[in-house]
Amino acid sequence: MTSEPTTTVTPVGAVPAAPPPAVRRPLRVGSLVERYGLVLVLLAVVVFFSVAPASGLAFRSPANWLALTANQAVTLTVALALLFPMAAGFFDFSVGAVAATCSVVAAAAMSAHDLPLPVAVGLALLAGVVIGGLQGVLVAYLQMNPFIATLGTATLLGGGIFAYTGGLQITQGISPSLTALGSGRWSGLPSIVVVSVVLAAVCWFTMAQTAFGRRLFAVGSNAAAARLVGVDVRRAQLSAFVLSGLVAAAAGVLLLGRQGAATADNGMTMLFPALTAVLLSTIVIDVGRPSVLGTVIGVLFLAVSTSGLTLIGSPAWVSQVFSGAALLLAVGVAGLGRLRRTR
C-alpha cells in the first residue's frame, strides 16, 4: 500500500503559520569594497588635495567647488546621453559631435534667423532626435556595426560643423537668457548644475524605475533572450539612440549657454571624459552595468582629481595621462569583474 501525502489544512478564519525567516547572508568586505571602492578613492582624493600645502586653501574654497561643478555640467549631460545606448549593449561615439552640432543649430537659429530662444532650443532638440533616430535605424534595422555607424556619424557631423562655421565662432545674437543659464546661479548654486542634476534625475527614473529601462538592460544583457520573452529588441535599440540624441542635444544647448558662443569644435573633446565617467560607473554601486549615480561619481572623480593636479602645479599633460589611465583602469576592472562572475 502506498501512503497518501499529508497536507496541512488551515482552519477558516485562522492565521496561517508564518514562513520561516529568510537566512540573511552576511555582507562581505570584498563585496563592499567592490561596490564602493571608487567612492572611497574619491573621498581620499578630496582629503589629500584639501590638506596638501600646495593646493589645500584654493581646493577647499567654495569658489573652486562652484567652478568645478559648473564646468562639469556639460560633461555629465554628455555622459548621460551615453548611458542609453550602453544599457542596450552599444557604444555611441557620436554624442560629443551631436552635442556640438545641436549647439551650432541653436546658435544659428538665433544669430542667422532671429528666432526666439524656445524655438531655437526646440530645433536643437529636434536635430538631436533626428540624428539619434537615423543612427538607431542604421544599427537596429540595417544591422550596421555600431562602432562604424556612430564614429562615421561623428566624423560627418564634425565636417558639417566646420563647413557651416568656416572655423569661426558664432557669437552674435545669442539670447542673454541662455548665457545667464550657463553662468548664473539659482539659490547660490550654478544654474547649469541644477539643470544637469534635474536631467540626471529624469534619466535615473527612466532607466531604473520604468519598464522601458528594464527592457533596455534586458536587450543589452542578452538580446536573444529578451526577444524570446516578447521584447521588441529593434524598437528598444532604436529608442536608446533616439534618447541618446535628445540628451546630447540638451548638452549642446547647455554648452552654448556656458560658452556664450558656438564653436567649430567637432565635439570629440567632450566624448572621452564622458566615456571614461560612464565606464567608471560600471565598477561602482551597481557593479557590471552603467548607472546614473555611478556616472555622477565618475564625473566627480575625474573633475576633482584634475582640479587638484592643476592646483598643485602639475604639467598639463599629467591630467591627460590621468584620464587615460582612469579609462584603462575602468575597462580592466570591469573585464575582471565579468570574468569572475562567469566562473
GROMACS .gro file of C-alpha atoms in nm:
model
  343
    1MET     CA    1   0.000   0.000   0.000
    2THR     CA    2   0.112   0.347  -0.075
    3SER     CA    3   0.069   0.613   0.188
    4GLU     CA    4  -0.128   0.922   0.096
    5PRO     CA    5   0.067   1.252   0.108
    6THR     CA    6  -0.029   1.454   0.412
    7THR     CA    7  -0.142   1.811   0.375
    8THR     CA    8  -0.187   2.074   0.638
    9VAL     CA    9  -0.525   2.244   0.630
   10THR     CA   10  -0.559   2.587   0.789
   11PRO     CA   11  -0.899   2.630   0.956
   12VAL     CA   12  -1.124   2.901   0.823
   13GLY     CA   13  -1.052   3.228   0.998
   14ALA     CA   14  -0.723   3.111   1.140
   15VAL     CA   15  -0.398   3.294   1.067
   16PRO     CA   16  -0.165   3.086   0.850
   17ALA     CA   17   0.166   2.994   1.001
   18ALA     CA   18   0.440   3.240   0.916
   19PRO     CA   19   0.706   3.114   0.679
   20PRO     CA   20   1.047   3.051   0.829
   21PRO     CA   21   1.263   3.363   0.836
   22ALA     CA   22   1.494   3.407   0.541
   23VAL     CA   23   1.856   3.349   0.613
   24ARG     CA   24   2.046   3.671   0.570
   25ARG     CA   25   2.379   3.640   0.404
   26PRO     CA   26   2.649   3.838   0.580
   27LEU     CA   27   2.788   4.129   0.387
   28ARG     CA   28   3.136   4.051   0.269
   29VAL     CA   29   3.406   4.313   0.295
   30GLY     CA   30   3.521   4.232  -0.056
   31SER     CA   31   3.175   4.295  -0.196
   32LEU     CA   32   3.151   4.630  -0.019
   33VAL     CA   33   3.493   4.734  -0.147
   34GLU     CA   34   3.395   4.630  -0.498
   35ARG     CA   35   3.074   4.836  -0.489
   36TYR     CA   36   3.202   5.142  -0.306
   37GLY     CA   37   3.575   5.137  -0.378
   38LEU     CA   38   3.560   5.429  -0.619
   39VAL     CA   39   3.362   5.633  -0.364
   40LEU     CA   40   3.634   5.569  -0.106
   41VAL     CA   41   3.903   5.666  -0.355
   42LEU     CA   42   3.711   5.986  -0.436
   43LEU     CA   43   3.691   6.075  -0.067
   44ALA     CA   44   4.063   6.001  -0.027
   45VAL     CA   45   4.147   6.229  -0.321
   46VAL     CA   46   3.934   6.508  -0.175
   47VAL     CA   47   4.105   6.475   0.163
   48PHE     CA   48   4.452   6.464   0.008
   49PHE     CA   49   4.413   6.779  -0.201
   50SER     CA   50   4.233   6.954   0.085
   51VAL     CA   51   4.528   6.912   0.322
   52ALA     CA   52   4.813   6.933   0.072
   53PRO     CA   53   5.004   7.258   0.132
   54ALA     CA   54   5.024   7.344  -0.238
   55SER     CA   55   4.651   7.308  -0.304
   56GLY     CA   56   4.464   7.299   0.025
   57LEU     CA   57   4.347   7.659   0.060
   58ALA     CA   58   4.237   7.701  -0.302
   59PHE     CA   59   4.097   7.349  -0.331
   60ARG     CA   60   3.877   7.386  -0.024
   61SER     CA   61   3.738   7.724  -0.128
   62PRO     CA   62   3.368   7.745  -0.223
   63ALA     CA   63   3.464   7.930  -0.540
   64ASN     CA   64   3.668   7.632  -0.659
   65TRP     CA   65   3.384   7.386  -0.596
   66LEU     CA   66   3.127   7.608  -0.765
   67ALA     CA   67   3.350   7.647  -1.072
   68LEU     CA   68   3.438   7.277  -1.069
   69THR     CA   69   3.077   7.160  -1.071
   70ALA     CA   70   2.966   7.422  -1.324
   71ASN     CA   71   3.243   7.324  -1.563
   72GLN     CA   72   3.143   6.957  -1.543
   73ALA     CA   73   2.771   7.005  -1.603
   74VAL     CA   74   2.807   6.965  -1.979
   75THR     CA   75   3.035   6.662  -1.938
   76LEU     CA   76   2.779   6.499  -1.709
   77THR     CA   77   2.499   6.560  -1.959
   78VAL     CA   78   2.704   6.414  -2.245
   79ALA     CA   79   2.776   6.112  -2.023
   80LEU     CA   80   2.404   6.073  -1.955
   81ALA     CA   81   2.350   6.056  -2.331
   82LEU     CA   82   2.593   5.764  -2.348
   83LEU     CA   83   2.402   5.563  -2.089
   84PHE     CA   84   2.101   5.469  -2.301
   85PRO     CA   85   2.289   5.301  -2.591
   86MET     CA   86   2.531   5.144  -2.344
   87ALA     CA   87   2.242   4.992  -2.148
   88ALA     CA   88   2.123   4.843  -2.477
   89GLY     CA   89   2.468   4.699  -2.545
   90PHE     CA   90   2.620   4.966  -2.770
   91PHE     CA   91   2.880   5.239  -2.751
   92ASP     CA   92   2.772   5.566  -2.912
   93PHE     CA   93   3.082   5.756  -3.018
   94SER     CA   94   2.880   6.038  -3.173
   95VAL     CA   95   2.736   6.201  -2.859
   96GLY     CA   96   3.003   6.471  -2.845
   97ALA     CA   97   2.955   6.555  -3.211
   98VAL     CA   98   2.577   6.557  -3.169
   99ALA     CA   99   2.610   6.800  -2.877
  100ALA     CA  100   2.840   7.027  -3.079
  101THR     CA  101   2.608   7.013  -3.381
  102CYS     CA  102   2.299   7.099  -3.178
  103SER     CA  103   2.490   7.385  -3.017
  104VAL     CA  104   2.555   7.525  -3.366
  105VAL     CA  105   2.191   7.466  -3.466
  106ALA     CA  106   2.063   7.666  -3.169
  107ALA     CA  107   2.319   7.944  -3.223
  108ALA     CA  108   2.246   7.967  -3.595
  109ALA     CA  109   1.872   7.979  -3.533
  110MET     CA  110   1.914   8.281  -3.305
  111SER     CA  111   2.201   8.451  -3.487
  112ALA     CA  112   2.121   8.400  -3.856
  113HIS     CA  113   1.742   8.370  -3.843
  114ASP     CA  114   1.647   8.583  -3.538
  115LEU     CA  115   1.437   8.305  -3.392
  116PRO     CA  116   1.335   8.325  -3.025
  117LEU     CA  117   1.514   8.113  -2.766
  118PRO     CA  118   1.237   7.850  -2.720
  119VAL     CA  119   1.221   7.787  -3.096
  120ALA     CA  120   1.600   7.766  -3.121
  121VAL     CA  121   1.616   7.517  -2.833
  122GLY     CA  122   1.332   7.316  -2.988
  123LEU     CA  123   1.515   7.298  -3.321
  124ALA     CA  124   1.833   7.184  -3.145
  125LEU     CA  125   1.647   6.910  -2.958
  126LEU     CA  126   1.471   6.805  -3.279
  127ALA     CA  127   1.806   6.783  -3.457
  128GLY     CA  128   1.938   6.556  -3.182
  129VAL     CA  129   1.633   6.330  -3.204
  130VAL     CA  130   1.662   6.306  -3.584
  131ILE     CA  131   2.034   6.224  -3.571
  132GLY     CA  132   1.979   5.967  -3.298
  133GLY     CA  133   1.687   5.816  -3.489
  134LEU     CA  134   1.894   5.781  -3.806
  135GLN     CA  135   2.169   5.607  -3.614
  136GLY     CA  136   1.914   5.380  -3.450
  137VAL     CA  137   1.781   5.278  -3.790
  138LEU     CA  138   2.134   5.207  -3.914
  139VAL     CA  139   2.221   4.992  -3.612
  140ALA     CA  140   1.891   4.828  -3.516
  141TYR     CA  141   1.725   4.774  -3.854
  142LEU     CA  142   2.009   4.777  -4.108
  143GLN     CA  143   2.239   4.584  -3.870
  144MET     CA  144   2.531   4.821  -3.926
  145ASN     CA  145   2.822   4.786  -3.686
  146PRO     CA  146   2.754   5.046  -3.411
  147PHE     CA  147   3.119   5.147  -3.393
  148ILE     CA  148   3.125   5.228  -3.763
  149ALA     CA  149   2.780   5.391  -3.761
  150THR     CA  150   2.843   5.622  -3.467
  151LEU     CA  151   3.203   5.707  -3.547
  152GLY     CA  152   3.109   5.775  -3.909
  153THR     CA  153   2.825   5.999  -3.794
  154ALA     CA  154   3.062   6.187  -3.563
  155THR     CA  155   3.307   6.245  -3.848
  156LEU     CA  156   3.029   6.358  -4.080
  157LEU     CA  157   2.887   6.599  -3.823
  158GLY     CA  158   3.231   6.739  -3.745
  159GLY     CA  159   3.285   6.816  -4.113
  160GLY     CA  160   2.940   6.974  -4.137
  161ILE     CA  161   3.012   7.198  -3.839
  162PHE     CA  162   3.335   7.322  -3.990
  163ALA     CA  163   3.172   7.374  -4.330
  164TYR     CA  164   2.894   7.587  -4.181
  165THR     CA  165   3.102   7.792  -3.938
  166GLY     CA  166   3.411   7.822  -4.154
  167GLY     CA  167   3.615   7.754  -3.843
  168LEU     CA  168   3.475   8.066  -3.673
  169GLN     CA  169   3.266   8.110  -3.361
  170ILE     CA  170   2.902   8.218  -3.367
  171THR     CA  171   2.883   8.486  -3.100
  172GLN     CA  172   2.621   8.731  -3.225
  173GLY     CA  173   2.253   8.705  -3.139
  174ILE     CA  174   2.282   8.451  -2.857
  175SER     CA  175   1.996   8.503  -2.613
  176PRO     CA  176   2.106   8.662  -2.282
  177SER     CA  177   1.867   8.428  -2.103
  178LEU     CA  178   2.065   8.131  -2.229
  179THR     CA  179   2.403   8.277  -2.131
  180ALA     CA  180   2.256   8.361  -1.789
  181LEU     CA  181   2.166   7.994  -1.753
  182GLY     CA  182   2.525   7.900  -1.828
  183SER     CA  183   2.688   8.144  -1.588
  184GLY     CA  184   2.418   8.244  -1.338
  185ARG     CA  185   2.314   8.100  -1.005
  186TRP     CA  186   1.989   7.979  -0.851
  187SER     CA  187   1.982   7.992  -0.471
  188GLY     CA  188   2.359   8.012  -0.461
  189LEU     CA  189   2.413   7.713  -0.690
  190PRO     CA  190   2.526   7.734  -1.053
  191SER     CA  191   2.205   7.720  -1.257
  192ILE     CA  192   2.365   7.494  -1.517
  193VAL     CA  193   2.442   7.242  -1.242
  194VAL     CA  194   2.079   7.247  -1.127
  195VAL     CA  195   1.964   7.175  -1.483
  196SER     CA  196   2.211   6.890  -1.529
  197VAL     CA  197   2.109   6.736  -1.194
  198VAL     CA  198   1.743   6.751  -1.298
  199LEU     CA  199   1.833   6.579  -1.626
  200ALA     CA  200   2.026   6.316  -1.431
  201ALA     CA  201   1.724   6.253  -1.209
  202VAL     CA  202   1.499   6.211  -1.513
  203CYS     CA  203   1.745   5.970  -1.674
  204TRP     CA  204   1.774   5.774  -1.348
  205PHE     CA  205   1.398   5.740  -1.321
  206THR     CA  206   1.370   5.633  -1.685
  207MET     CA  207   1.643   5.370  -1.659
  208ALA     CA  208   1.586   5.238  -1.308
  209GLN     CA  209   1.215   5.280  -1.237
  210THR     CA  210   1.033   5.211  -1.564
  211ALA     CA  211   0.958   4.905  -1.774
  212PHE     CA  212   1.134   5.073  -2.064
  213GLY     CA  213   1.458   5.088  -1.867
  214ARG     CA  214   1.430   4.723  -1.770
  215ARG     CA  215   1.377   4.632  -2.134
  216LEU     CA  216   1.689   4.828  -2.232
  217PHE     CA  217   1.905   4.639  -1.984
  218ALA     CA  218   1.747   4.310  -2.088
  219VAL     CA  219   1.834   4.380  -2.451
  220GLY     CA  220   2.187   4.483  -2.359
  221SER     CA  221   2.238   4.174  -2.143
  222ASN     CA  222   2.100   3.917  -2.388
  223ALA     CA  223   1.908   4.035  -2.694
  224ALA     CA  224   1.807   3.681  -2.797
  225ALA     CA  225   1.662   3.602  -2.454
  226ALA     CA  226   1.483   3.938  -2.445
  227ARG     CA  227   1.327   3.864  -2.783
  228LEU     CA  228   1.202   3.527  -2.657
  229VAL     CA  229   1.012   3.692  -2.370
  230GLY     CA  230   0.839   3.935  -2.603
  231VAL     CA  231   1.065   4.242  -2.604
  232ASP     CA  232   1.076   4.428  -2.934
  233VAL     CA  233   1.455   4.437  -2.949
  234ARG     CA  234   1.486   4.659  -3.253
  235ARG     CA  235   1.244   4.917  -3.117
  236ALA     CA  236   1.429   4.921  -2.785
  237GLN     CA  237   1.760   4.974  -2.962
  238LEU     CA  238   1.613   5.250  -3.179
  239SER     CA  239   1.466   5.419  -2.870
  240ALA     CA  240   1.806   5.407  -2.698
  241PHE     CA  241   1.968   5.603  -2.981
  242VAL     CA  242   1.679   5.850  -3.000
  243LEU     CA  243   1.706   5.924  -2.628
  244SER     CA  244   2.082   5.950  -2.661
  245GLY     CA  245   2.041   6.210  -2.935
  246LEU     CA  246   1.786   6.403  -2.728
  247VAL     CA  247   2.007   6.418  -2.417
  248ALA     CA  248   2.314   6.502  -2.627
  249ALA     CA  249   2.117   6.789  -2.783
  250ALA     CA  250   2.036   6.915  -2.434
  251ALA     CA  251   2.409   6.902  -2.361
  252GLY     CA  252   2.467   7.112  -2.672
  253VAL     CA  253   2.223   7.377  -2.552
  254LEU     CA  254   2.393   7.384  -2.211
  255LEU     CA  255   2.730   7.410  -2.385
  256LEU     CA  256   2.609   7.711  -2.582
  257GLY     CA  257   2.484   7.876  -2.265
  258ARG     CA  258   2.807   7.804  -2.081
  259GLN     CA  259   3.038   7.930  -2.355
  260GLY     CA  260   2.814   8.207  -2.484
  261ALA     CA  261   2.910   8.104  -2.836
  262ALA     CA  262   2.903   7.807  -3.072
  263THR     CA  263   3.247   7.695  -3.183
  264ALA     CA  264   3.379   7.491  -3.473
  265ASP     CA  265   3.488   7.213  -3.236
  266ASN     CA  266   3.375   6.869  -3.353
  267GLY     CA  267   3.282   6.757  -3.001
  268MET     CA  268   3.534   6.476  -2.968
  269THR     CA  269   3.698   6.654  -2.674
  270MET     CA  270   3.371   6.609  -2.485
  271LEU     CA  271   3.341   6.241  -2.570
  272PHE     CA  272   3.637   6.088  -2.390
  273PRO     CA  273   3.584   6.237  -2.040
  274ALA     CA  274   3.217   6.139  -2.063
  275LEU     CA  275   3.303   5.789  -2.185
  276THR     CA  276   3.554   5.746  -1.903
  277ALA     CA  277   3.292   5.851  -1.646
  278VAL     CA  278   3.037   5.605  -1.785
  279LEU     CA  279   3.287   5.320  -1.784
  280LEU     CA  280   3.382   5.409  -1.426
  281SER     CA  281   3.012   5.380  -1.339
  282THR     CA  282   3.031   5.008  -1.417
  283ILE     CA  283   3.274   4.947  -1.130
  284VAL     CA  284   3.082   5.130  -0.857
  285ILE     CA  285   2.745   5.087  -0.681
  286ASP     CA  286   2.569   4.870  -0.941
  287VAL     CA  287   2.877   4.677  -1.049
  288GLY     CA  288   2.877   4.541  -1.402
  289ARG     CA  289   2.622   4.777  -1.555
  290PRO     CA  290   2.616   5.150  -1.628
  291SER     CA  291   2.420   5.370  -1.391
  292VAL     CA  292   2.335   5.736  -1.347
  293LEU     CA  293   2.464   5.753  -0.989
  294GLY     CA  294   2.786   5.577  -1.086
  295THR     CA  295   2.830   5.819  -1.376
  296VAL     CA  296   2.791   6.118  -1.142
  297ILE     CA  297   3.057   5.967  -0.915
  298GLY     CA  298   3.283   5.907  -1.216
  299VAL     CA  299   3.248   6.267  -1.336
  300LEU     CA  300   3.324   6.399  -0.986
  301PHE     CA  301   3.625   6.169  -0.952
  302LEU     CA  302   3.778   6.292  -1.278
  303ALA     CA  303   3.694   6.658  -1.210
  304VAL     CA  304   3.824   6.659  -0.853
  305SER     CA  305   4.145   6.481  -0.950
  306THR     CA  306   4.210   6.713  -1.243
  307SER     CA  307   4.139   7.022  -1.032
  308GLY     CA  308   4.373   6.906  -0.757
  309LEU     CA  309   4.651   6.820  -1.000
  310THR     CA  310   4.620   7.163  -1.159
  311LEU     CA  311   4.631   7.343  -0.825
  312ILE     CA  312   4.950   7.167  -0.713
  313GLY     CA  313   5.118   7.285  -1.033
  314SER     CA  314   5.130   6.963  -1.233
  315PRO     CA  315   5.210   6.997  -1.605
  316ALA     CA  316   4.916   6.997  -1.844
  317TRP     CA  317   4.999   6.650  -1.974
  318VAL     CA  318   4.952   6.496  -1.630
  319SER     CA  319   4.573   6.544  -1.645
  320GLN     CA  320   4.557   6.374  -1.985
  321VAL     CA  321   4.768   6.083  -1.861
  322PHE     CA  322   4.548   6.052  -1.552
  323SER     CA  323   4.226   6.047  -1.758
  324GLY     CA  324   4.369   5.786  -1.993
  325ALA     CA  325   4.486   5.572  -1.702
  326ALA     CA  326   4.142   5.601  -1.539
  327LEU     CA  327   3.980   5.486  -1.864
  328LEU     CA  328   4.209   5.183  -1.888
  329LEU     CA  329   4.154   5.106  -1.521
  330ALA     CA  330   3.776   5.118  -1.560
  331VAL     CA  331   3.782   4.887  -1.861
  332GLY     CA  332   4.026   4.647  -1.694
  333VAL     CA  333   3.837   4.626  -1.366
  334ALA     CA  334   3.506   4.580  -1.547
  335GLY     CA  335   3.658   4.298  -1.753
  336LEU     CA  336   3.797   4.123  -1.447
  337GLY     CA  337   3.459   4.153  -1.277
  338ARG     CA  338   3.286   3.988  -1.572
  339LEU     CA  339   3.539   3.703  -1.573
  340ARG     CA  340   3.492   3.645  -1.202
  341ARG     CA  341   3.113   3.639  -1.227
  342THR     CA  342   3.116   3.390  -1.514
  343ARG     CA  343   3.325   3.136  -1.321
   0.00000   0.00000   0.00000
